[in-house]
Short mmCIF file of C-alpha atoms in Angstrom, two decimals:
data_model
loop_
_atom_site.label_atom_id
_atom_site.label_comp_id
_atom_site.label_asym_id
_atom_site.label_seq_id
_atom_site.Cartn_x
_atom_site.Cartn_y
_atom_site.Cartn_z
CA UNK W 15 -15.45 -10.26 1.72
CA UNK W 16 -12.38 -8.36 3.07
CA UNK W 17 -13.31 -4.68 3.84
CA UNK W 18 -11.22 -1.80 5.81
CA UNK W 19 -13.01 0.73 7.06
CA UNK W 20 -10.64 4.03 8.03
CA UNK W 21 -11.76 7.12 9.71
CA UNK W 22 -10.60 10.43 11.51
CA UNK W 23 -9.24 12.46 8.57
CA UNK W 24 -9.69 16.16 8.22
CA UNK W 25 -8.29 19.52 8.17
CA UNK W 26 -5.94 19.77 11.32
CA UNK W 27 -3.01 22.73 12.05
CA UNK W 28 0.21 21.89 12.14
CA UNK W 29 1.69 20.83 14.82
CA UNK W 30 -1.31 19.46 16.07
CA UNK W 31 -1.70 15.69 16.10
CA UNK W 32 -4.84 13.25 14.93
CA UNK W 33 -5.60 10.13 15.62
CA UNK W 34 -7.28 8.06 12.23
CA UNK W 35 -8.54 4.61 12.70
CA UNK W 36 -9.03 1.04 10.67
CA UNK W 37 -11.81 -1.34 11.37
CA UNK W 38 -11.31 -4.45 9.80
CA UNK W 39 -14.53 -7.16 8.77
CA UNK W 40 -15.04 -10.16 5.99
CA UNK W 41 -11.87 -12.02 7.73
CA UNK W 42 -9.96 -12.75 11.40
CA UNK W 43 -8.46 -9.22 12.09
CA UNK W 44 -6.43 -11.10 14.53
CA UNK W 45 -4.89 -13.04 12.06
CA UNK W 46 -3.03 -10.40 10.41
CA UNK W 47 -0.33 -7.92 10.59
CA UNK W 48 -1.51 -4.53 9.59
CA UNK W 49 -0.14 -1.93 8.05
CA UNK W 50 -0.34 2.14 6.86
CA UNK W 51 0.31 3.53 3.73
CA UNK W 52 -0.23 6.88 2.24
CA UNK W 53 -0.63 8.94 -0.59
CA UNK W 54 0.09 12.79 -1.47
CA UNK W 55 -2.72 13.74 -3.85
CA UNK W 56 -1.04 13.22 -7.72
CA UNK W 57 1.66 11.43 -5.98
CA UNK W 58 3.14 7.98 -5.48
CA UNK W 59 2.09 5.13 -2.72
CA UNK W 60 4.64 5.36 0.67
CA UNK W 61 4.40 3.06 3.29
CA UNK W 62 4.96 4.17 6.80
CA UNK W 63 3.99 1.63 9.50
CA UNK W 64 3.30 -1.89 10.12
CA UNK W 65 2.92 -4.04 13.78
CA UNK W 66 2.27 -7.68 13.78
CA UNK W 67 -0.85 -9.64 14.93
CA UNK W 68 -0.41 -9.45 18.34
CA UNK W 69 1.33 -5.66 18.69
CA UNK W 70 4.62 -7.05 19.27
CA UNK W 71 6.77 -6.23 16.33
CA UNK W 72 6.22 -2.72 15.02
CA UNK W 73 8.36 -1.28 12.25
CA UNK W 74 8.18 2.75 10.91
CA UNK W 75 9.17 4.17 7.65
CA UNK W 76 12.15 7.20 8.78
CA UNK W 77 10.02 9.50 7.91
CA UNK W 78 7.38 9.18 10.71
CA UNK W 79 9.84 7.28 13.57
CA UNK W 80 9.00 9.78 16.63
CA UNK W 81 6.08 10.69 15.44
CA UNK W 82 3.16 8.68 14.27
CA UNK W 83 2.58 5.66 17.02
CA UNK W 84 0.79 2.59 15.46
CA UNK W 85 -1.45 0.58 17.69
CA UNK W 86 -4.12 -2.44 17.35
CA UNK W 87 -6.61 -4.03 19.30
CA UNK W 88 -8.19 -6.94 17.96
CA UNK W 89 -11.22 -7.09 20.63
CA UNK W 90 -12.61 -4.05 18.46
CA UNK W 91 -10.35 -4.78 15.21
CA UNK W 92 -9.39 -2.20 14.52
CA UNK W 93 -6.21 -0.47 13.85
CA UNK W 94 -5.32 2.89 14.89
CA UNK W 95 -2.22 5.86 13.71
CA UNK W 96 -2.05 8.52 16.29
CA UNK W 97 -0.42 10.71 14.05
CA UNK W 98 1.65 13.54 16.36
CA UNK W 99 3.46 17.01 15.16
CA UNK W 100 1.96 17.25 11.84
CA UNK W 101 3.49 19.23 9.32
CA UNK W 102 2.15 20.08 5.49
CA UNK W 103 3.98 17.50 3.59
CA UNK W 104 1.76 14.97 6.04
CA UNK W 105 -1.22 15.74 4.16
CA UNK W 106 -2.24 12.43 2.14
CA UNK W 107 -4.39 9.82 1.60
CA UNK W 108 -3.84 7.64 4.43
CA UNK W 109 -4.73 3.61 3.75
CA UNK W 110 -4.90 1.21 6.47
CA UNK W 111 -3.86 -2.36 4.75
CA UNK W 112 -4.13 -6.10 5.96
CA UNK W 113 -1.09 -8.15 5.44
CA UNK W 114 0.41 -11.73 6.11
CA UNK W 115 3.33 -10.30 7.47
CA UNK W 116 4.65 -7.47 9.31
CA UNK W 117 6.96 -7.52 6.53
CA UNK W 118 5.41 -6.62 3.81
CA UNK W 119 4.05 -3.07 2.24
CA UNK W 120 0.30 -4.20 2.68
CA UNK W 121 -1.79 -5.81 1.02
CA UNK W 122 -5.70 -5.07 0.67
CA UNK W 123 -5.81 -1.44 1.24
CA UNK W 124 -9.11 0.55 2.58
CA UNK W 125 -10.48 3.68 0.94
CA UNK W 126 -8.88 5.81 2.54
CA UNK W 127 -9.44 8.99 4.55
CA UNK W 128 -7.57 12.41 3.63
CA UNK W 129 -5.73 13.94 6.40
CA UNK W 130 -5.20 17.49 5.15
CA UNK W 131 -2.44 19.70 7.26
CA UNK W 132 -2.69 23.50 7.03
CA UNK W 133 -3.40 26.26 8.64
CA UNK I 242 13.15 8.83 -5.66
CA UNK I 243 11.61 5.73 -5.07
CA UNK I 244 13.77 2.66 -4.26
CA UNK I 245 11.94 0.44 -6.70
CA UNK I 246 12.11 1.56 -9.95
CA UNK I 247 8.56 1.32 -12.89
CA UNK I 248 8.34 3.21 -16.21
CA UNK I 249 6.21 6.15 -15.56
CA UNK I 250 4.36 5.03 -18.41
CA UNK I 251 3.16 2.71 -20.99
CA UNK I 252 0.72 2.23 -24.04
CA UNK I 253 -0.45 -0.07 -26.21
CA UNK I 254 -3.61 -0.61 -28.30
CA UNK I 255 -7.54 -2.37 -26.49
CA UNK I 256 -6.67 -6.61 -27.10
CA UNK I 257 -2.81 -6.07 -27.06
CA UNK I 258 -0.26 -7.69 -23.88
CA UNK I 259 1.27 -4.86 -21.73
CA UNK I 260 4.54 -5.73 -19.42
CA UNK I 261 5.59 -3.16 -16.86
CA UNK I 262 8.45 -3.51 -14.98
CA UNK I 263 9.76 -3.37 -11.35
CA UNK I 264 13.34 -3.16 -10.95
CA UNK I 265 15.05 -3.50 -6.85
CA UNK I 266 17.81 -5.05 -5.16
CA UNK I 267 18.75 -8.13 -3.78
CA UNK I 268 17.94 -6.40 -0.31
CA UNK I 269 14.01 -6.07 -1.42
CA UNK I 270 12.74 -8.06 -4.71
CA UNK I 271 15.65 -9.91 -4.28
CA UNK I 272 14.38 -11.32 -0.45
CA UNK I 273 10.78 -10.44 -0.20
CA UNK I 274 7.73 -11.82 -2.76
CA UNK I 275 6.44 -8.24 -4.32
CA UNK I 276 2.97 -7.30 -4.34
CA UNK I 277 0.42 -5.22 -7.64
CA UNK I 278 -1.73 -2.74 -7.26
CA UNK I 279 -3.83 -1.32 -9.57
CA UNK I 280 -5.31 2.39 -8.56
CA UNK I 281 -8.19 3.50 -11.30
CA UNK I 282 -8.97 6.99 -11.69
CA UNK I 283 -10.47 8.66 -8.25
CA UNK I 284 -10.09 5.40 -5.88
CA UNK I 285 -7.71 3.69 -3.56
CA UNK I 286 -5.02 1.16 -4.83
CA UNK I 287 -6.56 -2.58 -5.18
CA UNK I 288 -3.83 -5.78 -4.95
CA UNK I 289 -3.59 -7.14 -8.26
CA UNK I 290 -0.91 -9.53 -7.36
CA UNK I 291 0.30 -11.03 -4.26
CA UNK I 292 3.35 -13.36 -3.25
CA UNK I 293 4.83 -12.70 -6.94
CA UNK I 294 2.64 -14.63 -8.81
CA UNK I 295 -0.64 -15.35 -6.92
CA UNK I 296 -4.06 -13.45 -7.73
CA UNK I 297 -6.43 -12.64 -5.37
CA UNK I 298 -10.43 -13.77 -5.44
CA UNK I 299 -11.89 -12.02 -8.46
CA UNK I 300 -8.56 -11.05 -10.43
CA UNK I 301 -9.36 -11.70 -13.93
CA UNK I 302 -6.57 -14.23 -15.24
CA UNK I 303 -5.48 -11.41 -17.92
CA UNK I 304 -3.06 -10.09 -15.12
CA UNK I 305 -0.19 -12.11 -14.37
CA UNK I 306 2.82 -11.22 -12.20
CA UNK I 307 6.48 -12.54 -12.31
CA UNK I 308 9.84 -12.60 -10.22
CA UNK I 309 13.51 -12.84 -11.64
CA UNK I 310 16.03 -11.93 -9.18
CA UNK I 311 15.81 -8.15 -8.56
CA UNK I 312 12.78 -7.55 -11.09
CA UNK I 313 9.51 -8.72 -10.96
CA UNK I 314 6.93 -8.07 -14.20
CA UNK I 315 3.38 -7.34 -14.41
CA UNK I 316 1.72 -8.47 -17.77
CA UNK I 317 -1.70 -7.79 -18.94
CA UNK I 318 -2.93 -9.59 -21.76
CA UNK I 319 -6.43 -8.68 -23.79
CA UNK I 320 -6.37 -4.77 -22.52
CA UNK I 321 -9.49 -3.11 -22.04
CA UNK I 322 -9.89 0.02 -21.65
CA UNK I 323 -10.84 -0.08 -17.94
CA UNK I 324 -7.38 -1.18 -17.31
CA UNK I 325 -6.54 2.24 -17.76
CA UNK I 326 -4.80 3.23 -14.25
CA UNK I 327 -1.83 3.65 -12.50
CA UNK I 328 -0.55 0.51 -11.27
CA UNK I 329 2.09 0.05 -8.24
CA UNK I 330 4.94 -2.91 -7.32
CA UNK I 331 5.78 -2.96 -3.56
CA UNK I 332 7.68 -5.36 -1.55
CA UNK I 333 9.61 -5.46 1.75
CA UNK I 334 13.53 -4.03 1.93
CA UNK I 335 15.09 -6.25 4.47
CA UNK I 336 17.99 -3.30 4.80
CA UNK I 337 16.08 -0.61 5.38
CA UNK I 338 13.57 -2.69 6.98
CA UNK I 339 10.52 -0.87 5.40
CA UNK I 340 7.98 -1.44 3.20
CA UNK I 341 8.52 0.32 -0.35
CA UNK I 342 7.16 1.07 -3.72
CA UNK I 343 7.46 2.17 -6.90
CA UNK I 344 6.89 5.02 -8.22
CA UNK I 345 4.15 3.97 -9.80
CA UNK I 346 3.30 3.39 -13.94
CA UNK I 347 0.28 5.37 -16.03
CA UNK I 348 -1.23 2.73 -18.24
CA UNK I 349 -3.14 4.57 -21.22
CA UNK I 350 -4.90 1.56 -23.77
CA UNK I 351 -4.69 4.10 -27.24
#
């Protein structure tokens, strides 16, 4: 069974940084592209970033380009999202997702981790 | 404003069929496959349909997807109370070089 478990969320002040992690199991992690998707409370889904199976191809949404950095460690079956210069509007549930391609919105999503940006 | 357009809400009685539309353009639905997600109240989104028509294991055949040119449709037959949820479509936009989602459709089972 595919499992994606996110962690690292919490309360952070505006302008600070936070690093999210996602551990995958139940599938060959290094065979798949991985993505981050977020959802502000009561709002819809927003795709943020994707990374190819080997980390060579990386894409970002304009809303986070230059502030967020996606990376992966296939040896640890892990995906990361380094979030810098956080803003109140970054407050959301953050989901990692696996996909067959980096050119995808993400397919299987994890359970999510909540990030709250507030002073 | 979402790149993909979905109706905000749909409703139907138990046992009936409902369809949810997802409208896009040539740079997204017209050139990439569509996925559909179900989000039950208080839960994370769950993949229902991928590559336009395929169902992951464990998803009942009552859920089906189709695609025509620049639009996609999710159909749910034999509606059950447990199908009440928000439904999202998603795909890749080749012009934006980004993943895109619809704004979501809330399904109410009357």
